Short mmCIF file of C-alpha atoms in Angstrom, two decimals:
data_model
loop_
_atom_site.label_atom_id
_atom_site.label_comp_id
_atom_site.label_asym_id
_atom_site.label_seq_id
_atom_site.Cartn_x
_atom_site.Cartn_y
_atom_site.Cartn_z
CA MET A 1 -204.53 63.17 -140.42
CA TYR A 2 -201.78 60.77 -139.43
CA TYR A 3 -198.32 61.75 -138.20
CA LYS A 4 -194.88 60.14 -138.09
CA PHE A 5 -191.54 61.16 -136.62
CA SER A 6 -189.17 62.24 -139.40
CA SER A 7 -185.63 61.08 -138.62
CA PHE A 8 -184.39 63.64 -141.14
CA THR A 9 -185.94 66.83 -139.69
CA GLN A 10 -186.32 65.38 -136.13
CA LYS A 11 -189.95 66.61 -136.07
CA LEU A 12 -193.42 65.22 -136.57
CA THR A 13 -194.50 65.37 -140.20
CA GLY A 14 -197.69 64.37 -142.00
CA ALA A 15 -198.01 60.75 -143.06
CA TRP A 16 -200.37 58.41 -144.83
CA ALA A 17 -202.43 55.79 -143.03
CA SER A 18 -200.05 53.12 -144.30
CA ASP A 19 -197.24 54.64 -142.23
CA ALA A 20 -199.46 54.68 -139.15
CA TYR A 21 -200.47 51.06 -139.51
CA ASN A 22 -196.96 49.90 -140.53
CA PRO A 23 -194.58 52.13 -138.56
CA GLN A 24 -191.09 52.68 -139.97
CA GLY A 25 -188.52 50.22 -138.70
CA LEU A 26 -191.10 47.83 -137.29
CA ARG A 27 -191.17 44.67 -139.36
CA PRO A 28 -194.28 42.47 -139.39
CA VAL A 29 -193.55 38.92 -138.28
CA VAL A 30 -193.02 36.75 -141.36
CA SER A 31 -193.17 33.00 -140.99
CA THR A 32 -190.10 31.22 -142.36
CA GLU A 33 -191.93 27.91 -142.60
CA ALA A 34 -193.27 27.08 -146.05
CA PRO A 35 -197.07 27.08 -145.90
CA PRO A 36 -198.74 23.68 -146.47
CA ILE A 37 -199.36 23.18 -150.19
CA ILE A 38 -203.09 23.04 -150.85
CA PHE A 39 -203.76 21.94 -154.39
CA ALA A 40 -207.43 22.80 -154.30
CA THR A 41 -207.07 26.55 -153.75
CA PRO A 42 -204.19 28.89 -154.65
CA THR A 43 -201.72 29.47 -151.77
CA LYS A 44 -200.98 32.95 -150.44
CA LEU A 45 -197.58 33.41 -148.76
CA SER A 46 -197.75 35.53 -145.60
CA SER A 47 -194.91 37.76 -146.88
CA ASN A 48 -197.18 39.06 -149.66
CA SER A 49 -199.52 40.66 -147.15
CA THR A 50 -197.00 43.21 -145.82
CA ALA A 51 -197.45 46.79 -146.94
CA TYR A 52 -193.88 47.08 -148.22
CA ASP A 53 -192.60 44.15 -150.22
CA TYR A 54 -189.28 45.24 -151.65
CA ALA A 55 -187.89 42.49 -153.89
CA GLY A 56 -189.31 39.66 -151.78
CA LYS A 57 -187.91 38.24 -148.58
CA ASN A 58 -184.38 38.31 -147.24
CA LYS A 59 -182.41 35.54 -148.93
CA VAL A 60 -179.07 36.38 -147.28
CA PRO A 61 -179.22 33.70 -144.52
CA GLU A 62 -179.80 30.88 -147.05
CA LEU A 63 -177.05 32.26 -149.29
CA GLN A 64 -174.73 32.39 -146.28
CA LYS A 65 -175.40 28.72 -145.56
CA PHE A 66 -174.89 27.85 -149.24
CA PHE A 67 -171.57 29.66 -149.68
CA GLN A 68 -170.18 28.38 -146.39
CA LYS A 69 -170.44 24.71 -147.44
CA SER A 70 -166.94 23.27 -146.99
CA ASP A 71 -166.64 21.50 -150.33
CA GLY A 72 -163.22 22.93 -151.22
CA VAL A 73 -164.58 24.72 -154.30
CA PRO A 74 -163.01 28.19 -154.75
CA ILE A 75 -165.30 31.18 -154.40
CA HIS A 76 -165.40 32.01 -158.09
CA LEU A 77 -166.85 28.58 -158.95
CA LYS A 78 -168.93 27.97 -155.83
CA ARG A 79 -172.29 28.27 -157.56
CA GLY A 80 -171.47 25.46 -159.96
CA LEU A 81 -172.50 25.53 -163.61
CA PRO A 82 -173.29 29.24 -164.17
CA ASP A 83 -169.94 30.18 -162.57
CA GLN A 84 -168.08 27.63 -164.70
CA MET A 85 -169.67 28.91 -167.92
CA LEU A 86 -168.86 32.54 -167.17
CA TYR A 87 -165.31 31.67 -166.10
CA ARG A 88 -164.64 29.64 -169.22
CA THR A 89 -166.12 32.33 -171.49
CA THR A 90 -164.01 35.04 -169.84
CA MET A 91 -160.82 32.96 -170.02
CA ALA A 92 -161.45 31.94 -173.64
CA LEU A 93 -162.10 35.52 -174.75
CA THR A 94 -159.14 36.90 -172.81
CA VAL A 95 -156.53 34.30 -173.77
CA GLY A 96 -157.87 34.00 -177.32
CA GLY A 97 -157.86 37.76 -177.61
CA THR A 98 -154.26 37.93 -176.38
CA ILE A 99 -153.11 35.43 -179.01
CA TYR A 100 -155.00 37.37 -181.71
CA CYS A 101 -153.44 40.57 -180.39
CA LEU A 102 -149.89 39.17 -180.51
CA ILE A 103 -150.41 38.04 -184.09
CA ALA A 104 -151.88 41.42 -185.04
CA LEU A 105 -148.96 43.25 -183.40
CA TYR A 106 -146.48 40.97 -185.18
CA MET A 107 -148.11 41.71 -188.51
CA ALA A 108 -148.28 45.42 -187.77
CA SER A 109 -144.55 45.45 -187.03
CA GLN A 110 -143.73 44.11 -190.54
CA PRO A 111 -142.55 46.90 -192.87
CA ARG A 112 -145.04 47.83 -195.57
CA ASN A 113 -143.44 47.97 -199.01
CA LYS A 114 -145.01 50.73 -201.07
CA MET B 1 -160.10 20.51 -139.09
CA THR B 2 -157.77 23.55 -139.08
CA HIS B 3 -159.05 27.04 -138.41
CA GLN B 4 -157.13 30.27 -138.82
CA THR B 5 -156.04 31.94 -135.58
CA HIS B 6 -155.80 35.44 -137.08
CA SER B 7 -158.38 37.93 -138.31
CA TYR B 8 -157.05 38.41 -141.84
CA HIS B 9 -158.63 37.13 -145.04
CA MET B 10 -156.69 34.45 -146.94
CA VAL B 11 -158.31 34.73 -150.36
CA ASN B 12 -158.99 31.67 -152.55
CA PRO B 13 -156.80 31.53 -155.71
CA SER B 14 -158.57 33.66 -158.29
CA PRO B 15 -158.23 34.02 -162.08
CA TRP B 16 -159.49 37.61 -162.21
CA PRO B 17 -156.19 39.47 -161.75
CA LEU B 18 -154.88 37.57 -164.79
CA THR B 19 -157.95 38.22 -166.96
CA GLY B 20 -157.94 41.86 -165.80
CA ALA B 21 -154.30 42.34 -166.75
CA LEU B 22 -154.81 40.65 -170.11
CA SER B 23 -157.90 42.76 -170.82
CA ALA B 24 -155.83 45.89 -170.07
CA PHE B 25 -153.25 44.66 -172.59
CA LEU B 26 -156.02 44.10 -175.13
CA MET B 27 -157.36 47.58 -174.39
CA THR B 28 -154.09 49.38 -175.08
CA SER B 29 -153.40 47.29 -178.18
CA GLY B 30 -157.02 47.79 -179.24
CA LEU B 31 -156.56 51.54 -179.07
CA ILE B 32 -153.50 51.23 -181.32
CA MET B 33 -155.45 49.11 -183.79
CA TRP B 34 -158.24 51.67 -183.80
CA PHE B 35 -156.04 54.75 -184.16
CA HIS B 36 -153.63 53.38 -186.73
CA PHE B 37 -155.39 50.58 -188.58
CA ASN B 38 -159.08 51.55 -188.29
CA SER B 39 -160.04 48.26 -186.61
CA LEU B 40 -162.39 48.17 -183.61
CA ILE B 41 -162.52 44.41 -182.93
CA LEU B 42 -159.71 44.28 -180.36
CA LEU B 43 -160.97 47.32 -178.46
CA ALA B 44 -164.50 45.91 -178.33
CA LEU B 45 -163.13 42.58 -177.09
CA SER B 46 -161.07 44.35 -174.42
CA LEU B 47 -164.10 46.27 -173.13
CA LEU B 48 -166.08 43.03 -172.94
CA THR B 49 -163.37 41.06 -171.11
CA ASN B 50 -162.74 44.01 -168.77
CA THR B 51 -166.43 44.19 -167.87
CA LEU B 52 -166.60 40.41 -167.34
CA THR B 53 -163.53 40.58 -165.06
CA MET B 54 -164.91 43.46 -163.01
CA TYR B 55 -168.32 41.81 -162.64
CA GLN B 56 -166.90 38.48 -161.46
CA TRP B 57 -164.18 39.97 -159.24
CA TRP B 58 -166.62 42.18 -157.34
CA ARG B 59 -169.26 39.44 -157.29
CA ASP B 60 -166.67 37.22 -155.54
CA ILE B 61 -165.91 39.99 -153.02
CA VAL B 62 -169.62 40.21 -152.15
CA ARG B 63 -169.69 36.43 -151.74
CA GLU B 64 -166.60 36.46 -149.52
CA SER B 65 -167.93 39.26 -147.31
CA THR B 66 -171.73 39.13 -147.07
CA PHE B 67 -172.08 35.36 -147.54
CA GLN B 68 -168.89 33.96 -146.03
CA GLY B 69 -168.21 36.60 -143.36
CA HIS B 70 -164.51 37.10 -144.13
CA HIS B 71 -164.62 40.89 -143.71
CA THR B 72 -163.62 41.19 -140.07
CA PRO B 73 -162.98 44.66 -138.60
CA THR B 74 -159.28 44.13 -139.39
CA VAL B 75 -160.05 43.38 -143.03
CA GLN B 76 -162.44 46.31 -143.21
CA LYS B 77 -159.72 48.63 -141.91
CA GLY B 78 -157.48 47.52 -144.76
CA LEU B 79 -160.27 48.15 -147.26
CA ARG B 80 -160.76 51.64 -145.84
CA TYR B 81 -157.06 52.44 -146.25
CA GLY B 82 -157.22 51.04 -149.77
CA MET B 83 -160.20 53.12 -150.83
CA ILE B 84 -158.74 56.31 -149.37
CA LEU B 85 -155.40 55.75 -151.13
CA PHE B 86 -157.22 55.02 -154.40
CA ILE B 87 -159.25 58.22 -154.17
CA LEU B 88 -156.05 60.13 -153.35
CA SER B 89 -154.43 58.71 -156.50
CA GLU B 90 -157.44 59.88 -158.51
CA ALA B 91 -157.16 63.34 -156.96
CA LEU B 92 -153.54 63.50 -158.13
CA PHE B 93 -154.66 62.34 -161.58
CA PHE B 94 -157.02 65.31 -161.82
CA MET B 95 -154.39 67.67 -160.41
CA GLY B 96 -152.34 66.96 -163.53
CA PHE B 97 -155.10 68.24 -165.77
CA PHE B 98 -155.67 71.28 -163.58
CA TRP B 99 -151.90 71.96 -163.85
CA ALA B 100 -152.18 71.84 -167.64
CA PHE B 101 -155.16 74.21 -167.57
CA TYR B 102 -153.49 76.78 -165.32
CA HIS B 103 -150.18 76.51 -167.20
CA SER B 104 -151.91 77.58 -170.43
CA SER B 105 -154.48 79.99 -169.02
CA LEU B 106 -152.32 82.02 -166.61
CA ALA B 107 -149.91 83.08 -169.39
CA PRO B 108 -151.81 82.89 -172.70
CA THR B 109 -149.44 82.88 -175.70
CA PRO B 110 -149.57 85.36 -178.63
CA GLU B 111 -150.95 82.51 -180.79
CA LEU B 112 -154.08 82.58 -178.63
CA GLY B 113 -154.38 86.34 -178.94
CA GLY B 114 -152.67 86.92 -175.60
CA SER B 115 -155.97 86.42 -173.76
CA TRP B 116 -157.93 83.72 -171.94
CA PRO B 117 -160.40 82.65 -173.23
CA PRO B 118 -158.43 82.67 -176.51
CA THR B 119 -159.64 84.92 -179.33
CA GLY B 120 -162.55 83.38 -181.15
CA ILE B 121 -163.55 81.02 -178.33
CA HIS B 122 -167.03 81.63 -176.89
CA PRO B 123 -167.07 79.83 -173.54
CA LEU B 124 -170.24 78.42 -171.99
CA ASN B 125 -172.07 80.80 -169.64
CA PRO B 126 -171.17 79.63 -166.12
CA LEU B 127 -174.48 80.90 -164.74
CA GLU B 128 -176.57 78.67 -166.99
CA VAL B 129 -176.35 74.83 -167.20
CA PRO B 130 -172.98 74.62 -165.37
CA LEU B 131 -174.56 76.30 -162.33
CA LEU B 132 -177.50 73.90 -162.49
CA ASN B 133 -175.00 71.03 -162.64
CA THR B 134 -173.32 72.40 -159.51
CA SER B 135 -176.61 72.48 -157.62
CA VAL B 136 -177.49 68.97 -158.83
CA LEU B 137 -174.24 67.49 -157.50
CA LEU B 138 -174.42 69.41 -154.23
CA ALA B 139 -178.00 68.15 -153.72
CA SER B 140 -176.83 64.60 -154.45
CA GLY B 141 -174.25 65.02 -151.69
CA VAL B 142 -177.06 65.87 -149.28
CA SER B 143 -179.23 62.94 -150.40
CA ILE B 144 -176.41 60.41 -150.06
CA THR B 145 -175.76 61.66 -146.50
CA TRP B 146 -179.45 61.17 -145.79
CA ALA B 147 -179.21 57.65 -147.20
CA HIS B 148 -176.24 56.86 -144.97
CA HIS B 149 -177.95 58.09 -141.83
CA SER B 150 -181.12 56.16 -142.70
CA LEU B 151 -179.00 53.04 -143.21
CA MET B 152 -177.30 53.49 -139.83
CA GLU B 153 -180.71 53.93 -138.18
CA GLY B 154 -182.06 50.76 -139.81
CA ASN B 155 -184.65 52.60 -141.87
CA ARG B 156 -184.84 50.50 -145.01
CA LYS B 157 -187.45 52.53 -146.86
CA HIS B 158 -185.64 55.85 -146.45
CA THR B 159 -182.28 54.33 -147.37
CA LEU B 160 -183.72 53.08 -150.65
CA GLN B 161 -185.50 56.37 -151.38
CA ALA B 162 -182.47 58.55 -150.65
CA LEU B 163 -180.14 56.30 -152.66
CA LEU B 164 -182.56 56.42 -155.57
CA ILE B 165 -182.67 60.22 -155.44
CA THR B 166 -178.86 60.33 -155.43
CA ILE B 167 -178.69 58.05 -158.47
CA MET B 168 -181.35 60.08 -160.32
CA LEU B 169 -179.43 63.29 -159.65
CA GLY B 170 -176.23 61.69 -160.92
CA LEU B 171 -177.95 60.58 -164.12
CA TYR B 172 -179.51 64.04 -164.51
CA PHE B 173 -176.02 65.58 -164.26
CA THR B 174 -174.73 63.22 -166.94
CA LEU B 175 -177.61 64.03 -169.30
CA LEU B 176 -177.12 67.77 -168.79
CA GLN B 177 -173.39 67.46 -169.51
CA VAL B 178 -174.05 65.44 -172.66
CA SER B 179 -176.37 68.17 -173.93
CA GLU B 180 -173.78 70.84 -173.03
CA TYR B 181 -171.11 68.95 -174.99
CA TYR B 182 -173.45 68.85 -177.97
CA GLU B 183 -174.41 72.52 -177.73
CA ALA B 184 -170.92 73.97 -177.14
CA SER B 185 -169.64 76.19 -179.92
CA PHE B 186 -166.08 74.82 -179.55
CA THR B 187 -164.65 71.29 -179.85
CA ILE B 188 -161.73 69.35 -178.38
CA SER B 189 -159.61 70.27 -181.41
CA ASP B 190 -160.05 74.02 -180.86
CA GLY B 191 -156.58 74.66 -179.54
CA ILE B 192 -155.45 74.39 -175.97
CA TYR B 193 -158.79 75.73 -174.68
CA GLY B 194 -160.69 72.87 -176.26
CA SER B 195 -158.14 70.30 -175.12
CA THR B 196 -158.04 71.38 -171.47
CA PHE B 197 -161.82 71.85 -171.29
CA PHE B 198 -162.88 68.53 -172.78
CA VAL B 199 -160.16 66.36 -171.25
CA ALA B 200 -160.75 67.71 -167.72
CA THR B 201 -164.56 67.72 -167.89
CA GLY B 202 -164.56 64.50 -169.90
CA PHE B 203 -162.59 62.54 -167.31
CA HIS B 204 -164.83 64.04 -164.64
CA GLY B 205 -167.92 62.87 -166.54
CA LEU B 206 -166.43 59.38 -166.77
CA HIS B 207 -165.97 59.39 -162.99
CA VAL B 208 -169.59 60.49 -162.52
CA ILE B 209 -170.67 57.48 -164.59
CA ILE B 210 -168.41 55.18 -162.57
CA GLY B 211 -169.75 56.66 -159.31
CA SER B 212 -173.35 56.31 -160.47
CA THR B 213 -172.71 52.66 -161.37
CA PHE B 214 -171.22 52.05 -157.91
CA LEU B 215 -174.32 53.65 -156.34
CA ILE B 216 -176.65 51.50 -158.45
CA VAL B 217 -174.82 48.39 -157.25
CA CYS B 218 -175.27 49.62 -153.66
CA PHE B 219 -178.97 50.16 -154.35
CA MET B 220 -179.36 46.58 -155.56
CA ARG B 221 -177.41 45.26 -152.57
CA GLN B 222 -179.61 47.27 -150.19
CA LEU B 223 -182.70 45.86 -151.95
CA THR B 224 -181.43 42.32 -151.33
CA PHE B 225 -180.63 42.95 -147.65
CA HIS B 226 -176.83 42.80 -147.91
CA PHE B 227 -176.14 45.84 -145.70
CA THR B 228 -176.58 45.94 -141.94
CA SER B 229 -176.90 49.09 -139.88
CA ASN B 230 -173.33 48.87 -138.62
CA HIS B 231 -171.55 47.01 -141.44
CA HIS B 232 -171.95 48.50 -144.90
CA PHE B 233 -168.49 49.42 -146.12
CA GLY B 234 -169.42 49.03 -149.79
CA PHE B 235 -171.94 51.82 -149.32
CA GLU B 236 -169.44 54.00 -147.47
CA ALA B 237 -166.85 53.52 -150.21
CA ALA B 238 -169.44 54.55 -152.81
CA ALA B 239 -170.35 57.61 -150.74
CA TRP B 240 -166.68 58.63 -150.37
CA TYR B 241 -166.17 58.26 -154.13
CA TRP B 242 -169.31 60.25 -154.84
CA HIS B 243 -168.22 63.13 -152.57
CA PHE B 244 -164.83 63.10 -154.32
CA VAL B 245 -166.56 63.41 -157.72
CA ASP B 246 -168.58 66.33 -156.33
CA VAL B 247 -165.46 68.13 -155.04
CA VAL B 248 -163.66 67.70 -158.38
CA TRP B 249 -166.67 69.27 -160.10
CA LEU B 250 -166.54 72.27 -157.73
CA PHE B 251 -162.87 72.80 -158.66
CA LEU B 252 -163.73 72.41 -162.35
CA TYR B 253 -166.59 74.87 -162.08
CA ILE B 254 -164.57 77.53 -160.27
CA SER B 255 -161.41 77.15 -162.39
CA ILE B 256 -162.52 76.33 -165.92
CA TYR B 257 -166.12 77.47 -166.14
CA TRP B 258 -166.03 80.57 -163.96
CA TRP B 259 -162.49 81.96 -163.73
CA GLY B 260 -161.68 80.70 -167.23
CA SER B 261 -164.56 82.49 -168.95
#
């Protein structure tokens, strides 16, 4: 029987072996260097060997570096092509829709002769 | 190279306020087209452009805060004031509907049979599904508090688990309410009882869906390591909103379901 300290009840509660060998809050050391590419045998990234692999590794530091590039591009276009496409689609639909709406309202305001 | 010498956030020029305002215009006009001319195209377009605006606006806020670091303590304070004022405005919105309910139910007219519930209306039993709904939302309030404490303690696994439980409870509430709406013996067009019941509970249900969506976004952000143990205002805002939704339900339950039956 393994035990862990429950931060919720503030007592020891039963736990599985995985909790004993990978205690809560203690992260295994993950190398940030890319492993050397060996074409002969398949590579195994060290991050895959941790017991808890929630959605891969932390990409926030690289994203921080990327978005802090001082290239003068506004935040809503900073990622380049995908941002541009989405922006243009949104603008086209919104402005196009407004023109369509104004025409529809103009037509709706015409009296209907019975 | 110039740097700002203050702790405020000077936002890049953004197109989203314009697209948001235009999509609101399309939404109101779309409702007119639907009600009076039986055409859904404008309304559908407005919902699409509104969703696109919201997605990109909030995506940009995440970029500005988590990736660019613009959310200093000063900025965060402003966001806190903003969220509190917004929730207060929503509380006042609901107070209007509670006013309408009490106006009609405290002095029922002869047309209703002089009684509340009106003659012929068979209200839902407050001790059945509505009571279950109350316990579901109260439990979700507990689980979100657990999630917050786990987040502050740096316990990633528990934060994710507790957030997931909160989201599941929110979805369970929504499903239960949908089945109640289907099973009810009265409709929105059944006089003032139907109107007050479905408008008040309907707007509440919409807010549960909005709150659940906010929590799902927080879940995804927690998965991708956006939150730190001492800076996670997005999560706190979601938690505040969720508690607000819970409190509104308690008022609804006591007033409309219990006292009103």
